[in-house]
Coordinates of C-alpha atoms and ligand atoms in Angstrom, one line a residue:
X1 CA 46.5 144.2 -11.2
X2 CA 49.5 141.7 -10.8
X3 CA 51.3 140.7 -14.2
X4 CA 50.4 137.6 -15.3
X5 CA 47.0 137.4 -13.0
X6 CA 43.5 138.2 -14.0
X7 CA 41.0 139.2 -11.4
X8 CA 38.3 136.6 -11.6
X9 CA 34.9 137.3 -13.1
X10 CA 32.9 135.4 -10.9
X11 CA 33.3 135.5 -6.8
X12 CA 32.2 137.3 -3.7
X13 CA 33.9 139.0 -0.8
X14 CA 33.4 138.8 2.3
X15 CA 34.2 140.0 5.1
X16 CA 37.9 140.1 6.9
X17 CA 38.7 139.8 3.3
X18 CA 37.8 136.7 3.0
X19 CA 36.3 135.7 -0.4
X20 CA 33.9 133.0 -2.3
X21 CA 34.9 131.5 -5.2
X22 CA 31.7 131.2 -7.6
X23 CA 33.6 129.9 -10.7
X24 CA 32.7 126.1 -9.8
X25 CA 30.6 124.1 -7.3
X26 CA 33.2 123.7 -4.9
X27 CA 32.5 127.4 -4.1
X28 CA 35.5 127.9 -2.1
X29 CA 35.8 130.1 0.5
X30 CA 39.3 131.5 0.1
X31 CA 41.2 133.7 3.3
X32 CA 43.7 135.8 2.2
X33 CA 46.8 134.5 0.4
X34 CA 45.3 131.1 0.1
X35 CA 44.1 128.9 -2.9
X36 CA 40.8 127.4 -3.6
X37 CA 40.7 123.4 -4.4
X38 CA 41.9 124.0 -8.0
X39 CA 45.0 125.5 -6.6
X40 CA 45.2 128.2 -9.4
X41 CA 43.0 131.0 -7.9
X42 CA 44.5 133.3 -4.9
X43 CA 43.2 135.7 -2.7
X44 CA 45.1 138.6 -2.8
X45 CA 44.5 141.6 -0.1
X46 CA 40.6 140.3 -0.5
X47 CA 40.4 139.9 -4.3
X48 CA 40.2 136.6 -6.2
X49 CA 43.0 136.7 -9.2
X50 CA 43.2 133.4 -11.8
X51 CA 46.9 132.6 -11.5
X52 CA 46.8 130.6 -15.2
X53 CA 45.5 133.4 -17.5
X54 CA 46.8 133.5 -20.6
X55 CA 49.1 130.5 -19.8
X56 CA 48.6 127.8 -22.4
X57 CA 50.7 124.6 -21.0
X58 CA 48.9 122.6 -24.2
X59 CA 48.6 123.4 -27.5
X60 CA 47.5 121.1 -30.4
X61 CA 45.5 120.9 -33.6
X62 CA 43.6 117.3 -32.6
X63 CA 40.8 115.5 -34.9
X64 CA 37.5 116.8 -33.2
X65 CA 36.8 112.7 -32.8
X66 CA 39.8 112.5 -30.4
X67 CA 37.7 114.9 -27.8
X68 CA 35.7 112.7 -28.5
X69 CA 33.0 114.9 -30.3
X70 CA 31.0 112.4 -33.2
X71 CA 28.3 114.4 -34.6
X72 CA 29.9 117.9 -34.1
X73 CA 31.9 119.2 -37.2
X74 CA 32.8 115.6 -37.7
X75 CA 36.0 114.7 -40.0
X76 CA 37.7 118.4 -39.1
X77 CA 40.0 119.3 -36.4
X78 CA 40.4 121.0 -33.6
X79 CA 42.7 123.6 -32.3
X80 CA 42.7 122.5 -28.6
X81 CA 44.3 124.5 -25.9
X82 CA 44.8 124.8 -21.9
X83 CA 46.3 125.7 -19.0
X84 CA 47.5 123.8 -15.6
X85 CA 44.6 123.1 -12.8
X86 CA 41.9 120.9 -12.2
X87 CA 39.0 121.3 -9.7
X88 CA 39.2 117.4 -9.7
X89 CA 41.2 115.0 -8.6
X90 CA 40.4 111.7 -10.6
X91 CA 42.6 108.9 -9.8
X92 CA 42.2 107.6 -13.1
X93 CA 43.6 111.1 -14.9
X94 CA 45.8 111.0 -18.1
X95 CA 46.9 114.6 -18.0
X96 CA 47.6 114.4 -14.5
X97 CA 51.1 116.2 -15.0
X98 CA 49.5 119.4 -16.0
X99 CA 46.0 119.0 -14.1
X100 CA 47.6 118.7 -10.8
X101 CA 50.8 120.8 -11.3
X102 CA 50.0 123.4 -9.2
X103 CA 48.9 121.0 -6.4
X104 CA 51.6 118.5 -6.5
X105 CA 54.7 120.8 -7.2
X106 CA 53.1 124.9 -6.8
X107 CA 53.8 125.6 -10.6
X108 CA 51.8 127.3 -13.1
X109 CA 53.6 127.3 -16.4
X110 CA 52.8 128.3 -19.8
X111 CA 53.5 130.2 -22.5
X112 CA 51.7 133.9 -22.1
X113 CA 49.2 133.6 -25.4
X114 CA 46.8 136.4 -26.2
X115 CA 43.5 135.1 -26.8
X116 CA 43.6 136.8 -30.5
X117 CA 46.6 134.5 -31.2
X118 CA 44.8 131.4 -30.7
X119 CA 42.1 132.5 -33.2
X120 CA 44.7 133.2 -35.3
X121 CA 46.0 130.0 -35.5
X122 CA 42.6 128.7 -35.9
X123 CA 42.0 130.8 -38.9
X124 CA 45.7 130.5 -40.8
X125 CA 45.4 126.3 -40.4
X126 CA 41.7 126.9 -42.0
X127 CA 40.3 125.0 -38.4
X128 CA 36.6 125.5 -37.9
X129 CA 36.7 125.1 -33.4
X130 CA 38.9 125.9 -31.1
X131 CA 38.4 123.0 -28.2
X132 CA 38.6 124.1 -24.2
X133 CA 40.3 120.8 -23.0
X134 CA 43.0 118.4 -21.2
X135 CA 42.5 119.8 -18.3
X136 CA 39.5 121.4 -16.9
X137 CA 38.2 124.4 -18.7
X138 CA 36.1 125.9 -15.8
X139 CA 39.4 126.6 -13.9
X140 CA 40.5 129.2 -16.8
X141 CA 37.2 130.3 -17.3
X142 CA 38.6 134.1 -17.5
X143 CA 41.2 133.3 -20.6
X144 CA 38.4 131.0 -21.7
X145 CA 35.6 133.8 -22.2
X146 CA 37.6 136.3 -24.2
X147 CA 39.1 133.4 -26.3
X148 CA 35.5 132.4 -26.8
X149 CA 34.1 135.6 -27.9
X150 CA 37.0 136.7 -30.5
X151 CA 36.6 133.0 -31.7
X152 CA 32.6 133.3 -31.9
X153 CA 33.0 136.5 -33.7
X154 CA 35.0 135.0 -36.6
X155 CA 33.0 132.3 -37.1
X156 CA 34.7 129.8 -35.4
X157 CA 33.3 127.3 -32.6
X158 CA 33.8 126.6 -29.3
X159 CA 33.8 123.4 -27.6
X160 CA 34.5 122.6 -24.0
X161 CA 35.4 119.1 -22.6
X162 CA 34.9 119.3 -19.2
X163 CA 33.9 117.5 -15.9
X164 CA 30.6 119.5 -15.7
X165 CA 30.9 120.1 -12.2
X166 CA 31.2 124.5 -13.3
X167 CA 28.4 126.9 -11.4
X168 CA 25.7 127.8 -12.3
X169 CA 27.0 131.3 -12.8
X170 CA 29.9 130.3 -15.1
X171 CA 27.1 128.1 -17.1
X172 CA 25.1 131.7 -17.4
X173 CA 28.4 133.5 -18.7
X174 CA 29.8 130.9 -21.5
X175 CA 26.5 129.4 -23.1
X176 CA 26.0 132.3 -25.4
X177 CA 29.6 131.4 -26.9
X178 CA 29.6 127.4 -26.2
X179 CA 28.7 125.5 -29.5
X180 CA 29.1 121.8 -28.0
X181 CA 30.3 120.4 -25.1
X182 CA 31.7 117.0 -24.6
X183 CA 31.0 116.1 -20.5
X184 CA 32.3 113.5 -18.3
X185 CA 29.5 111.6 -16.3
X186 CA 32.0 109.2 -14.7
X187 CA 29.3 107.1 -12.6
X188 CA 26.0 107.8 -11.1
X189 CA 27.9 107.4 -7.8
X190 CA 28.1 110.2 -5.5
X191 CA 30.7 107.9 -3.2
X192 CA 32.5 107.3 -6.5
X193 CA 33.0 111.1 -7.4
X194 CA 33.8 111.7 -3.5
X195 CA 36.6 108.9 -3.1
X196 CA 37.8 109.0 -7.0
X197 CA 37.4 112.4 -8.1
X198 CA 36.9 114.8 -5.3
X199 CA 33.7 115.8 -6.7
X200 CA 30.2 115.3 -6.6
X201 CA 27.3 114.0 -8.7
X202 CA 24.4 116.2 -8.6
X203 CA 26.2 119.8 -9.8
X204 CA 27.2 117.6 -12.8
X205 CA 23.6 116.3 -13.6
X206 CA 22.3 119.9 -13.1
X207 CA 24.9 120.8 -15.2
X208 CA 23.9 118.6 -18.1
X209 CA 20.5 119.4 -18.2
X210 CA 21.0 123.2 -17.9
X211 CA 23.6 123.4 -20.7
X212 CA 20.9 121.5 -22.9
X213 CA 18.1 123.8 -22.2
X214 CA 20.7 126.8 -23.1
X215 CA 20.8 125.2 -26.6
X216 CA 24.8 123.6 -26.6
X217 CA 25.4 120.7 -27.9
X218 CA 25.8 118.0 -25.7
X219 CA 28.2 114.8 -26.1
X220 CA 28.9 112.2 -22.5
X221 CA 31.7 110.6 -22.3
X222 CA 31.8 107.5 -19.7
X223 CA 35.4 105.5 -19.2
X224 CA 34.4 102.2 -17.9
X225 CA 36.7 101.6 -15.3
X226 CA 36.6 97.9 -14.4
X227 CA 35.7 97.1 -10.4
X228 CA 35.2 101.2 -10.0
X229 CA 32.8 102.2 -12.8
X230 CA 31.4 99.2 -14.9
X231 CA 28.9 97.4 -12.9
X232 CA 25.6 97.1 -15.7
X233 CA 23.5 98.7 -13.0
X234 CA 25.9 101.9 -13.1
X235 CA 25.8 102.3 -16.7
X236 CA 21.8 101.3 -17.0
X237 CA 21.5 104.6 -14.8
X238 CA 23.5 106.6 -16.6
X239 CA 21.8 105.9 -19.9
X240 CA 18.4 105.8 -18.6
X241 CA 19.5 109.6 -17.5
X242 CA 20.8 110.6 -20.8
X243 CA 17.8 109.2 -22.9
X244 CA 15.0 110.9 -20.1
X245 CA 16.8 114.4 -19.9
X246 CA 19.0 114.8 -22.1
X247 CA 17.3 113.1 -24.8
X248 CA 17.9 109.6 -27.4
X249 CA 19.8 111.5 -30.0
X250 CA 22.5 112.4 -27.4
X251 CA 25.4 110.8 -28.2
X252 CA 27.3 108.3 -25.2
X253 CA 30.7 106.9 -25.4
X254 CA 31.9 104.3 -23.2
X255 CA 35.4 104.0 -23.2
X256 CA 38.2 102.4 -22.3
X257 CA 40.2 102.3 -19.4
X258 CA 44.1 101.8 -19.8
X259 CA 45.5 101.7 -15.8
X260 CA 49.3 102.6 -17.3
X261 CA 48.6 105.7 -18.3
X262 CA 46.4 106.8 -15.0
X263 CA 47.8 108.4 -12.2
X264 CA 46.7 106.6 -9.7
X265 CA 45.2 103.2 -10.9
X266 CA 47.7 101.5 -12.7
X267 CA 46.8 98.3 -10.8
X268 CA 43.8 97.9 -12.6
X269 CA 43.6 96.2 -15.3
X270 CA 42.3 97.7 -18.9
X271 CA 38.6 97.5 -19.8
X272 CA 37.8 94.1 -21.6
X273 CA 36.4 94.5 -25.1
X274 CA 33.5 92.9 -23.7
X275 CA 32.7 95.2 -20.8
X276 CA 32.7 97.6 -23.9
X277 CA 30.3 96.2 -25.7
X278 CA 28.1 95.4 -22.8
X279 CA 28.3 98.9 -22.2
X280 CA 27.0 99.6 -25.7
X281 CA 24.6 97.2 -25.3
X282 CA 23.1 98.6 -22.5
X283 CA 22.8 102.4 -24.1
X284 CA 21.5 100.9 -27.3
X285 CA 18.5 99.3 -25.2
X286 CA 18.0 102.4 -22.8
X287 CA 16.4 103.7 -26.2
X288 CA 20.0 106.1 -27.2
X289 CA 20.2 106.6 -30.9
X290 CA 24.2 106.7 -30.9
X291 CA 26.5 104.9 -28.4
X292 CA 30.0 104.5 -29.8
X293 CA 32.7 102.9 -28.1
X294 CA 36.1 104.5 -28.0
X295 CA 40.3 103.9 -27.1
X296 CA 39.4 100.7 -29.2
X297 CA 40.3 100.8 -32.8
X298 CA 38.4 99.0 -35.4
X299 CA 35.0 97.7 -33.4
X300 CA 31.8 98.1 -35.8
X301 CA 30.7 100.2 -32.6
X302 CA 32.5 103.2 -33.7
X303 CA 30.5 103.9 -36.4
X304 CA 27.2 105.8 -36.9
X305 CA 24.0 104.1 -38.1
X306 CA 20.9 105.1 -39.0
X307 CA 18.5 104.9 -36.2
X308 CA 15.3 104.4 -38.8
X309 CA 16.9 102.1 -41.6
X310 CA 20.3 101.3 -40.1
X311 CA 22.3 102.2 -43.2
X312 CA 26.4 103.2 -42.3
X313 CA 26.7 107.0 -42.5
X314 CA 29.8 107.5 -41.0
X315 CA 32.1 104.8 -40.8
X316 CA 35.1 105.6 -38.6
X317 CA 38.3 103.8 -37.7
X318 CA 40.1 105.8 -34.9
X319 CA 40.6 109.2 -36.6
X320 CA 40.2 108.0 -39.9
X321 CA 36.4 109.3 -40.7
X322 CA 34.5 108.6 -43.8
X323 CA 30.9 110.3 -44.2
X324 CA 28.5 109.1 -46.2
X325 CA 25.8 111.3 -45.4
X326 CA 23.8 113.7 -47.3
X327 CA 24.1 117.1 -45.2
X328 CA 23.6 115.5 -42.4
X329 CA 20.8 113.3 -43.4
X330 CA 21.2 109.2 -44.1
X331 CA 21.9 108.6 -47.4
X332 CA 19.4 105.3 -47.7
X333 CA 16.5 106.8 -46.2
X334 CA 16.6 110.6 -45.4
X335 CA 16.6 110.4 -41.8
X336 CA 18.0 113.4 -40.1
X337 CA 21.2 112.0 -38.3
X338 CA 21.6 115.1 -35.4
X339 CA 24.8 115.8 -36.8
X340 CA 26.1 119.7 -36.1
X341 CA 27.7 120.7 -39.7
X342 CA 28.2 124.7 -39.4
Ligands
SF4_2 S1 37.4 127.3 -9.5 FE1 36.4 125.9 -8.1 S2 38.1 124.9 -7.1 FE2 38.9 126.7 -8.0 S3 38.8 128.3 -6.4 FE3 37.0 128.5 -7.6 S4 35.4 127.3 -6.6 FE4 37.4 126.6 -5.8

């Protein structure tokens, strides 16, 4: 064992030391003292170690909306941590500076954390979820788990936001400790996740529709990039998916695209308010229950309706949430709003 490394749960060796990465669906084959894709995961002498673990590079206590998560533990907050490393690339990345750190300048910071401290602060700021996030979850799967289970043992959730594109195997390992997850499905493109993200489609729809069947609670997000990601016919596919196998009362937010902030787009110009609401538009007459538009403050679209009688239950303006609900249930007519409370 190398201070400051953990051997990884989840790969295969082979032989002249070689080994296979099985942590995400880039299964990398990894020869000895090289990377995988993710460029925080070495073979060393023919053993996989995860170079991050332990090292948080993020910490903050963010409204669960800002994940965004709408009908899980909505109105509380979030204790969201991660380390450096992405198994993506995606041009349009906000947190590029920590997501590609180890790529772009071969450094993995952070400040060593023990998993029981997170919880820790979770329980002395009274925060009901501790939030996998920023960066890619997957790629610190091993500091991940044991925060996970010392989290799901004092009562406290776990929520990952992530790109979806984990294996099947790391699927198997965290969905007995994964409350909700919040995933990316960025385009029903598989050239666009090739050329954008350095990714691919299919793992990610697998993905969806296995972490449903396991029982977690599933939130998409979609940022509508303009010329890359908003034709209608793009977004009618990806909401005809979510409704068929995911189901209506998944939630879908289509949000907005701001170029400054991006790493590598900042030629394109920001989502129009209209594109938005197209978007919405679109989701509402694929048969979803809840679309919500998001990065734009004060649009009606950011609240939650009734899907029976229409009434406001939750009435939201950025991170300012007001419930109206009755446990969960619409306050006009009883309908059961799908909202995750405990
Ligand atoms: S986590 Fe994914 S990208 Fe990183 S080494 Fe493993 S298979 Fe490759």
């Amino acid at each position: 064992m190398f201070k400051g490394m953990k051997e990884c749960f989840l790969y295969k060796r082979l032989a002249n030391k070689k080994v296979q990465c099985q942590t995400c669906s880039h299964y990398c084959a990894i020869s000895p003292n090289k990377r995988g894709i993710c460029g925080v995961r070495e073979n060393i002498d023919g053993r996989l170690y995860a170079l991050n673990y332990k090292k948080v590079a993020a910490i903050n206590i963010d409204p669960i909306e800002k994940k965004p998560f709408f009908h899980f533990l909505p109105g509380t907050y979030s204790l969201s941590i991660a380390t450096v490393g992405c198994n993506f690339k995606c041009w349009n990345c906000q947190n590029f500076d920590i997501s590609q750190m180890p790529q772009t300048s071969d450094r993995i910071i952070g400040e060593e954390t023990a998993p029981e401290q997170i919880v820790k602060i979770a329980q002395r700021n009274k925060i009901p979820s501790v939030s996998y996030t920023y960066t890619e979850p997957t790629i610190f799967l091993e500091y991940a788990m044991e925060v996970m289970k010392i989290a799901k043992k004092n009562k406290i959730k776990n929520a990952w936001i992530s790109n979806g594109f984990m294996s099947k195997e790391t699927i198997n390992l965290i969905s007995p400790y994964l409350d909700a997850a919040n995933i990316d499905l960025k385009s029903f493109s598989e050239q666009f996740y090739q050329k954008y993200c350095g990714g691919h489609l299919k793992p990610v729809l697998n993905n969806l529709i296995k972490l449903k069947r396991k029982g977690v609670w599933i939130e998409i997000t979609t940022l509508v990039i303009p010329t890359l990601s908003d034709s209608s016919k793009n977004l009618q596919k990806i909401a005809t998916f979510i409704k068929k196998e995911l189901g209506p009362e998944t939630p879908w937010h289509v949000t907005q695209f701001c170029g400054k902030i991006s790493w590598k787009l900042q030629d394109i110009e920001d989502t129009p308010i209209e594109k938005l609401k197209e978007a919405y538009t679109i989701g509402k007459e694929a048969g979803l229950k809840y679309v919500y538009t998001g990065n734009v403050r004060g649009l009606p679209t950011e609240d939650t309706f009734c899907p029976k009688c229409r009434a406001l239950v939750i009435d939201r303006t950025g991170y300012i949430v007001h419930r109206h609900d009755k446990n969960g249930k619409c306050p006009k007519c009883g309908q059961d709003i799908n909202l995750i409370l405990k």
